[in-house]
PDB file of C-alpha atoms in Angstrom:
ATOM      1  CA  UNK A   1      70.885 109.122 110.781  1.00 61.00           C
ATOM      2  CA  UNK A   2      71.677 106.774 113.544  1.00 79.00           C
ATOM      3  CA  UNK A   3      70.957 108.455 117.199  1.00 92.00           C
ATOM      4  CA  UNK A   4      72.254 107.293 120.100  1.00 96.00           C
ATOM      5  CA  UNK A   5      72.626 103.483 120.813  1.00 97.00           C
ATOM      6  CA  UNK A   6      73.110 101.425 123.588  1.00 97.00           C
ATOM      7  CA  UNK A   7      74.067  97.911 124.210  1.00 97.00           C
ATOM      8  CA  UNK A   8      72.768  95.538 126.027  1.00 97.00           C
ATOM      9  CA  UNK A   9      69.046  96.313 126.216  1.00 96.00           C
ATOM     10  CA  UNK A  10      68.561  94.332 129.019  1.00 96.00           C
ATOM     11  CA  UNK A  11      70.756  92.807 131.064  1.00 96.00           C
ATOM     12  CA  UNK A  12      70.000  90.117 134.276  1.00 98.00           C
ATOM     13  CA  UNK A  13      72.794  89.796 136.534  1.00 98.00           C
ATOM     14  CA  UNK A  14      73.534  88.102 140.072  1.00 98.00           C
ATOM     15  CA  UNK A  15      74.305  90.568 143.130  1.00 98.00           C
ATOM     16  CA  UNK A  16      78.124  90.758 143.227  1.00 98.00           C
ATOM     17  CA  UNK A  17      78.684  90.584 139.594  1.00 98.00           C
ATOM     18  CA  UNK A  18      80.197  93.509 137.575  1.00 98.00           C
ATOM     19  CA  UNK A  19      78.484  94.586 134.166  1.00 98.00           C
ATOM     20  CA  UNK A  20      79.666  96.764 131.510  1.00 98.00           C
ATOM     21  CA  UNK A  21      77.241  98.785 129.498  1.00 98.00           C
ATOM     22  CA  UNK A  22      77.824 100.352 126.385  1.00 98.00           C
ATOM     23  CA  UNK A  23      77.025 103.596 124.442  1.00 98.00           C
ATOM     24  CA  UNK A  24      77.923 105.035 121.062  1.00 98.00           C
ATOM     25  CA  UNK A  25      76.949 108.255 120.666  1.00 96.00           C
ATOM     26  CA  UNK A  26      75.274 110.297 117.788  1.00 95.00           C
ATOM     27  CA  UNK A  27      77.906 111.159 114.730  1.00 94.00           C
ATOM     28  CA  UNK A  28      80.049 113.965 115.258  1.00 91.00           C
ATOM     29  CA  UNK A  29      78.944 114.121 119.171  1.00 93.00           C
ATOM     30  CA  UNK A  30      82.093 114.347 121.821  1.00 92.00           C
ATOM     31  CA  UNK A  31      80.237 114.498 124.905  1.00 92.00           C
ATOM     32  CA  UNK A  32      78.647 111.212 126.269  1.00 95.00           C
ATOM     33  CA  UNK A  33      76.516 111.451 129.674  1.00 95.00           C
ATOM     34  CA  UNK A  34      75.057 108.328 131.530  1.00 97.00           C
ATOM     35  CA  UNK A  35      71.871 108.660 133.805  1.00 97.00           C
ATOM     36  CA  UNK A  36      70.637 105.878 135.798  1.00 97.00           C
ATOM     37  CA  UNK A  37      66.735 105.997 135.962  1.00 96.00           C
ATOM     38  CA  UNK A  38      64.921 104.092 138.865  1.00 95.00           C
ATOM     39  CA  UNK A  39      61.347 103.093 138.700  1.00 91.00           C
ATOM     40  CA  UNK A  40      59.082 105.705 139.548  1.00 89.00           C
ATOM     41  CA  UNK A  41      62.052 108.371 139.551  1.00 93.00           C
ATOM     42  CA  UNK A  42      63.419 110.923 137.115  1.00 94.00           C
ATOM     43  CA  UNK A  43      66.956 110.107 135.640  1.00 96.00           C
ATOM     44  CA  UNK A  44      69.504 110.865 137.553  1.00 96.00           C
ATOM     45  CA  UNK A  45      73.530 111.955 136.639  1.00 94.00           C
ATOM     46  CA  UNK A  46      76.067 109.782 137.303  1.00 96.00           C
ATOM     47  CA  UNK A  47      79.403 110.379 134.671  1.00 94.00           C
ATOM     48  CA  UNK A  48      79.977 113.499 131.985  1.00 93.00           C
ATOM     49  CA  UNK A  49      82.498 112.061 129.544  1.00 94.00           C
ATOM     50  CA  UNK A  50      84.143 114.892 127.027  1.00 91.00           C
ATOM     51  CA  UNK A  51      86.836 114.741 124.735  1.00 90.00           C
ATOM     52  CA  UNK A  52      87.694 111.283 126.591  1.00 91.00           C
ATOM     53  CA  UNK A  53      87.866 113.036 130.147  1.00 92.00           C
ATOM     54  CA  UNK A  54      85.477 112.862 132.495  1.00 92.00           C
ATOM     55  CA  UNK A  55      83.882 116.240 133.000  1.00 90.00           C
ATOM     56  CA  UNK A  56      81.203 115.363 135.868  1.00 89.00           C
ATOM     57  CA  UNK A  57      80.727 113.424 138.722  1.00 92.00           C
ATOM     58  CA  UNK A  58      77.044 112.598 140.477  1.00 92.00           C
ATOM     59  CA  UNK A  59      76.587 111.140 143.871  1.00 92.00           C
ATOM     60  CA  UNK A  60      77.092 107.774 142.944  1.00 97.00           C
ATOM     61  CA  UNK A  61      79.906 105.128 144.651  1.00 97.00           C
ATOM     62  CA  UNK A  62      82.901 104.532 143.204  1.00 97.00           C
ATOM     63  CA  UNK A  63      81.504 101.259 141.885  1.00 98.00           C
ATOM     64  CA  UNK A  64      80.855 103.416 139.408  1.00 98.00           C
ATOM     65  CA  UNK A  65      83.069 104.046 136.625  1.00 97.00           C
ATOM     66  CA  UNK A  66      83.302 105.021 132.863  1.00 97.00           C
ATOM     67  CA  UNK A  67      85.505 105.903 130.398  1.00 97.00           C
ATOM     68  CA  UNK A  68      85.345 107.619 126.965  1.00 97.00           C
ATOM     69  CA  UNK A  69      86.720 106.133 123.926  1.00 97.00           C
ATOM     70  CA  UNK A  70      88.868 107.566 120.734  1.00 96.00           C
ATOM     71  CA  UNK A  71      85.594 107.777 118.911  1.00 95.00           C
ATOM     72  CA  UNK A  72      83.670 108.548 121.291  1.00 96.00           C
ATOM     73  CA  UNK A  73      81.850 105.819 122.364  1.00 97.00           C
ATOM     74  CA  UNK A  74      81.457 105.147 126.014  1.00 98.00           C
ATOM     75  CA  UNK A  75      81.485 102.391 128.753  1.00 98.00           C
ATOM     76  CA  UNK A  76      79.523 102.429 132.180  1.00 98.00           C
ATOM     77  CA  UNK A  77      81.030  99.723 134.534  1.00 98.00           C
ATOM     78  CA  UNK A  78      79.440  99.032 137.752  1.00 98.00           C
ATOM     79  CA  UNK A  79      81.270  96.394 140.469  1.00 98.00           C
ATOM     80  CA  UNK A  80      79.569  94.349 143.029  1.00 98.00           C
ATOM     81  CA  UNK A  81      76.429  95.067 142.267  1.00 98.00           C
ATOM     82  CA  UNK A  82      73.304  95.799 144.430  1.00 98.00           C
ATOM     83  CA  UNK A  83      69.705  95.172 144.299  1.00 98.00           C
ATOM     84  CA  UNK A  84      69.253  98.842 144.136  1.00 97.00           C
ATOM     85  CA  UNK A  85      71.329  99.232 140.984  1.00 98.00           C
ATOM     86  CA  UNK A  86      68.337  97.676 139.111  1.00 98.00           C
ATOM     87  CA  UNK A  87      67.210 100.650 136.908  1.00 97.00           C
ATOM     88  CA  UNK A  88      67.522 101.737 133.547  1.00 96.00           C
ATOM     89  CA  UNK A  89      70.840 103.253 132.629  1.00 97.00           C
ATOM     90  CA  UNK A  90      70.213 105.868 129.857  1.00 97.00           C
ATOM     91  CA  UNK A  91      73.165 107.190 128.162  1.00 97.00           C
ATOM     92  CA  UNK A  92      72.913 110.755 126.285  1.00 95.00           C
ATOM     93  CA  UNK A  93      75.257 112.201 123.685  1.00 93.00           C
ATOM     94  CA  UNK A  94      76.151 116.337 123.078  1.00 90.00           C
ATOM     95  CA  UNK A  95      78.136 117.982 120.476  1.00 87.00           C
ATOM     96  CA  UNK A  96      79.885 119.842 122.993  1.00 78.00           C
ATOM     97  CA  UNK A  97      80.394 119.412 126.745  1.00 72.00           C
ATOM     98  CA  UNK A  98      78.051 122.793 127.721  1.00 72.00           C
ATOM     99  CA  UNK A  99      74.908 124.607 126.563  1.00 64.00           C
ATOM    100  CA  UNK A 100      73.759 122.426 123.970  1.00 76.00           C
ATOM    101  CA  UNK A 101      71.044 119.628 124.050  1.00 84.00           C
ATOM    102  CA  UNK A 102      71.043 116.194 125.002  1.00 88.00           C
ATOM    103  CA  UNK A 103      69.931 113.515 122.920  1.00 92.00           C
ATOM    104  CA  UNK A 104      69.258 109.955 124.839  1.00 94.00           C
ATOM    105  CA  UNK A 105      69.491 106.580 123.698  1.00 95.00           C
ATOM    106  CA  UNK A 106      66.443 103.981 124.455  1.00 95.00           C
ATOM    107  CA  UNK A 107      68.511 102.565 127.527  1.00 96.00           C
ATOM    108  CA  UNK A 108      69.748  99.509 129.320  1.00 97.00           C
ATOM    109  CA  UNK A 109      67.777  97.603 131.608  1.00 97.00           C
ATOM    110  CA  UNK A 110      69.851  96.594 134.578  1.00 98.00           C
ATOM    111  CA  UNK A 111      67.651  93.521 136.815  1.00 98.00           C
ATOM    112  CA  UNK A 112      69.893  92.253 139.779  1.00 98.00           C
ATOM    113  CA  UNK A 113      68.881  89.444 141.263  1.00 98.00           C
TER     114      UNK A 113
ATOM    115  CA  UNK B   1      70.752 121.281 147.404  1.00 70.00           C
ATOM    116  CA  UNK B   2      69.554 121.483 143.674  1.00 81.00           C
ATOM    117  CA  UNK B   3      65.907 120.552 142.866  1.00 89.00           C
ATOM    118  CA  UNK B   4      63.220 120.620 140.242  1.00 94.00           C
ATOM    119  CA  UNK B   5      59.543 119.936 141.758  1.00 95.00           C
ATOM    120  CA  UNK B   6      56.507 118.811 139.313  1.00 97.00           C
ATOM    121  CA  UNK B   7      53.154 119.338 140.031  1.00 96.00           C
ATOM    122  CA  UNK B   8      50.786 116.860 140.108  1.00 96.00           C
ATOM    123  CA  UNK B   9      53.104 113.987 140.209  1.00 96.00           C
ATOM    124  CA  UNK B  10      49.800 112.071 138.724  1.00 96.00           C
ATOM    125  CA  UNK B  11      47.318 113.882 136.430  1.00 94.00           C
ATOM    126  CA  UNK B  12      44.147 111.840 135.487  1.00 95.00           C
ATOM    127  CA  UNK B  13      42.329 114.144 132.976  1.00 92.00           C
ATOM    128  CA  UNK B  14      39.408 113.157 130.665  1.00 94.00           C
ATOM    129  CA  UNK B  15      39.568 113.418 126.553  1.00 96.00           C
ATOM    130  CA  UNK B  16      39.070 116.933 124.998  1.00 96.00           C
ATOM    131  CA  UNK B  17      40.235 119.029 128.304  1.00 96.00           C
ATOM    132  CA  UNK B  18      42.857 121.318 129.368  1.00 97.00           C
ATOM    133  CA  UNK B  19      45.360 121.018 131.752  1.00 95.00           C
ATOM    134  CA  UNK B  20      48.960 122.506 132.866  1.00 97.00           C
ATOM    135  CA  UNK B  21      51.830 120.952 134.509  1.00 98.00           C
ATOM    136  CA  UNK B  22      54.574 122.930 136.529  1.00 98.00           C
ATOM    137  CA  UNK B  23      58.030 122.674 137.085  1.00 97.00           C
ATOM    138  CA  UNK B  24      59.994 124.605 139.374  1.00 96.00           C
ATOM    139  CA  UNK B  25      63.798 124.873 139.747  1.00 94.00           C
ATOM    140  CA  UNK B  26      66.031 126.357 142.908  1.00 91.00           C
ATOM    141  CA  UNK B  27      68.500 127.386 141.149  1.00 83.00           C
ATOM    142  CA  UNK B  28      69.501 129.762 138.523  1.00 81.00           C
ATOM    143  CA  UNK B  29      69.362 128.438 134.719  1.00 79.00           C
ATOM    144  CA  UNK B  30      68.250 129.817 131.582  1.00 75.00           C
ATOM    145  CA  UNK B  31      67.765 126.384 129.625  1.00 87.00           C
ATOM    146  CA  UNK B  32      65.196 124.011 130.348  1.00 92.00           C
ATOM    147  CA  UNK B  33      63.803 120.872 128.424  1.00 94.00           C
ATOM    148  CA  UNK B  34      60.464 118.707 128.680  1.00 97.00           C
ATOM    149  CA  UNK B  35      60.538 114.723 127.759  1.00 96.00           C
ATOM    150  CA  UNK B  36      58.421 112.614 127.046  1.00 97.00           C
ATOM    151  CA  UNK B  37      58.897 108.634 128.453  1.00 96.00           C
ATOM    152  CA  UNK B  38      56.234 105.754 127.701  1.00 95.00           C
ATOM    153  CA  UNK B  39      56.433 103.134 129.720  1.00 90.00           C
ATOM    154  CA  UNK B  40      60.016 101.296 129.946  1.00 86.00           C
ATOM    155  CA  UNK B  41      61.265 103.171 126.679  1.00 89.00           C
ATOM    156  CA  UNK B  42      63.687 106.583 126.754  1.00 89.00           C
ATOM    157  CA  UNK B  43      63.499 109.739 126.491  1.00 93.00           C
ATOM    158  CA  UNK B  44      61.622 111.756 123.964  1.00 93.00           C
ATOM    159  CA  UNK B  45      62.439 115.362 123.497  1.00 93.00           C
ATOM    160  CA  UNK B  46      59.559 117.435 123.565  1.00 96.00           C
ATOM    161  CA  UNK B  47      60.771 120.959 123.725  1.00 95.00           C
ATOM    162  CA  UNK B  48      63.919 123.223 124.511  1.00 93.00           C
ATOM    163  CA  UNK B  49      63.331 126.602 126.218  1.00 93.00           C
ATOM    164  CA  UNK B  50      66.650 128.551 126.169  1.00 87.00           C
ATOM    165  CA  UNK B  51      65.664 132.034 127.705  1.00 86.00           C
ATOM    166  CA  UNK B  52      63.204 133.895 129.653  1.00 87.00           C
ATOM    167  CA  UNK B  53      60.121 134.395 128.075  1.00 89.00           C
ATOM    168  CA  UNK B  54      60.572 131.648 125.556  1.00 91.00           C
ATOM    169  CA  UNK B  55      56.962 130.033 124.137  1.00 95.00           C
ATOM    170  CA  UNK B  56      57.187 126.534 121.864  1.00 96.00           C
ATOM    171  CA  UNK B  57      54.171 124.902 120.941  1.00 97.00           C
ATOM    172  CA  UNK B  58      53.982 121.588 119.009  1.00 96.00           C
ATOM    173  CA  UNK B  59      50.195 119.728 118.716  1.00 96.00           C
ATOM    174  CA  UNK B  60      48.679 119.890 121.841  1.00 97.00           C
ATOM    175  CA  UNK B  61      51.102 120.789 123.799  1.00 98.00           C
ATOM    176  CA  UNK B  62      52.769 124.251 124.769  1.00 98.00           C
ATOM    177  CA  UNK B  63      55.993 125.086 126.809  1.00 98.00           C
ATOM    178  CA  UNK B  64      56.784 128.180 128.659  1.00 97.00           C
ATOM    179  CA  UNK B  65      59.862 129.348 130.662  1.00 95.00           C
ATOM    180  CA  UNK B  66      60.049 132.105 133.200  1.00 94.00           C
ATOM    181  CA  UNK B  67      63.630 131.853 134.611  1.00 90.00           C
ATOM    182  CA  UNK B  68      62.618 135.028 136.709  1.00 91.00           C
ATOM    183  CA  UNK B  69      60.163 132.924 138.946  1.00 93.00           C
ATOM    184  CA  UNK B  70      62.126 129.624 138.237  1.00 93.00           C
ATOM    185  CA  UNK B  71      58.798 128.099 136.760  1.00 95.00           C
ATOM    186  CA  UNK B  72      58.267 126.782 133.366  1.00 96.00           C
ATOM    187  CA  UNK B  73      54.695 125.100 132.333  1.00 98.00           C
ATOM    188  CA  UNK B  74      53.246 122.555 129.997  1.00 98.00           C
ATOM    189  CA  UNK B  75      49.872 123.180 129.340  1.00 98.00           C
ATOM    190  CA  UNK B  76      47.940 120.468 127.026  1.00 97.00           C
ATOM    191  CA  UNK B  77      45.015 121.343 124.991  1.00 97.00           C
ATOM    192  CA  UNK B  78      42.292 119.277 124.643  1.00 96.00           C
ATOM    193  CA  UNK B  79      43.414 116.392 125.898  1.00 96.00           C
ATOM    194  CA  UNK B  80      43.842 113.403 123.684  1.00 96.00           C
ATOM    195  CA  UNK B  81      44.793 109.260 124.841  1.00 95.00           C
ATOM    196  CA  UNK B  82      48.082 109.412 122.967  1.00 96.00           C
ATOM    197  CA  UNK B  83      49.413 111.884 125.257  1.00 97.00           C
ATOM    198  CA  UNK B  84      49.062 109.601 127.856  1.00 97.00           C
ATOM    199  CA  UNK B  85      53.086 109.639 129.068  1.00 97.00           C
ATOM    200  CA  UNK B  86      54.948 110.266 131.801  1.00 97.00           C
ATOM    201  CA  UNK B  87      56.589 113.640 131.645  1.00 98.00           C
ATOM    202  CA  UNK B  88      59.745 115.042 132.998  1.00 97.00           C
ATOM    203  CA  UNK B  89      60.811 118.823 132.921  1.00 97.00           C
ATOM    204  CA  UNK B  90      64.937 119.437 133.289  1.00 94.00           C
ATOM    205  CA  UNK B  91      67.119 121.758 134.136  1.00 92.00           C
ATOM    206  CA  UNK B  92      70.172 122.506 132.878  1.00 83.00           C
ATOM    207  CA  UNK B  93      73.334 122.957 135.084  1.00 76.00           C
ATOM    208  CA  UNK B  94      76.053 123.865 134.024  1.00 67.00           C
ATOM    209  CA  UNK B  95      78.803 125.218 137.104  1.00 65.00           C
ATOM    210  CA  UNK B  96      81.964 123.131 136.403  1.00 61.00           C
ATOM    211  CA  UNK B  97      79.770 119.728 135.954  1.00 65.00           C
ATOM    212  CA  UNK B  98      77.508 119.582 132.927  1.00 71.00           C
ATOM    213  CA  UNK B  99      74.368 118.045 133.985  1.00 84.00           C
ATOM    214  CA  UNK B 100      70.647 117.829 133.655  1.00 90.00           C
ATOM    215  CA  UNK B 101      68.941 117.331 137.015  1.00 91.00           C
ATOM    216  CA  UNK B 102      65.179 116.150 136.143  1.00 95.00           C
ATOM    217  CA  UNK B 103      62.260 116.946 137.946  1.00 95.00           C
ATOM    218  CA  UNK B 104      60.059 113.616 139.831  1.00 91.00           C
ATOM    219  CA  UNK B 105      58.151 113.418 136.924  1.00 96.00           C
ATOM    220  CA  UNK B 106      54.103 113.916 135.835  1.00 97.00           C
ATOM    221  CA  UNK B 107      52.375 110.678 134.976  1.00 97.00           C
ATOM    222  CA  UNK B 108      49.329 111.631 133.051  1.00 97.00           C
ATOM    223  CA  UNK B 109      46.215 109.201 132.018  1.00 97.00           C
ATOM    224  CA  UNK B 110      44.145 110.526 129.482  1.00 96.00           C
ATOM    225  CA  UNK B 111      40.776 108.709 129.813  1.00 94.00           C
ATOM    226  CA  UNK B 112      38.541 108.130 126.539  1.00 86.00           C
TER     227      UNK B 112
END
């Protein structure tokens, strides 16, 4: 069974640029969660996605945004990027949006340069 | 503010001993998970602890959750240099946003 994949793996982009990162969740999943993970750091939550509706917000600028496909599958877009956005961005998929475990993809690797 | 605190945030610990890592949480939550990352890779579920009292062991390592003190542990038994990891306990929120919020994070080095 296919988990949870992500595209790009790694990505090298130019401050200012936008990127787009993608996530397609396990089968039969409806809940799609992105983290953003820093070096050194524990993940932290930045969009809840479920049933196409964003459930969750972190503390995170509105360069941020997401959005939740038909089947599920998800996009992370982030605008004029930073230095500091340089992490990896770990998406995780849940069958429902509450009380049920999290299963996480292998990441993207964001470098902004 | 919300936070989950691991101690030690590095663990250097020689092959064939025992050691346990903490994780405490401020705020009130009856799940509670424990990854597993290697270095620039994802997440590995280890275990999931869903009540008070709950006990998984897998291998080496054991999980325990006390959601009365806020404090679950992850004790290894003699130590081995494939668990050498960086672990992460999280809790699980879940009051009108659906999130985990991870702890900093235990780097252990098993030395041979």
């Amino acid at each position: 069974d296919a988990g949870v994949t992500q595209s790009p793996t790694h990505l090298i982009k130019t401050r200012g640029q936008h990127v787009t990162l993608r996530c397609s969740p396990i089968s039969g999943h409806k809940s799609v969660s992105w983290y953003q993970q820093v070096l050194g750091q524990g993940p932290q939550f930045i969009f809840q996605y479920y049933e196409k509706e964003e459930r969750g917000r972190g503390n995170f600028p509105d360069r941020f945004s997401a959005r939740q496909f038909p089947n599920y599958s998800s996009e992370l877009n982030v605008n004029a990027l930073l230095l500091g956005d340089s992490a990896l961005y770990l998406c995780a998929s849940s069958f429902t949006a509450m009380n049920t475990e999290a299963f996480f993809g292998q990441g993207t690797r964001l470098t902004v340069v | 503010e919300l936070k989950v605190e691991q101690n030690p945030l590095f663990l250097s610990m020689q092959e064939g001993k025992n050691y346990t890592i903490y994780c405490n949480y401020s705020t009130t939550s009856d799940r509670l998970y424990w990854y597993r990352q290697d270095p620039g890779k994802s997440l590995e579920s280890l275990f999931v602890l869903l009540s008070n009292g709950a006990v998984k062991q897998e291998g080496r390592l054991m999980a325990s959750l006390d959601t009365k003190a806020r404090l679950s542990t992850l004790h290894i038994t003699a130590a081995v240099h494939d668990l050498s990891a960086t672990y992460f306990c999280a809790v699980d929120i879940a009051s009108g946003t659906y999130k985990y919020i991870f702890g900093t994070g235990t780097r252990l080095k098993v030395l041979a």
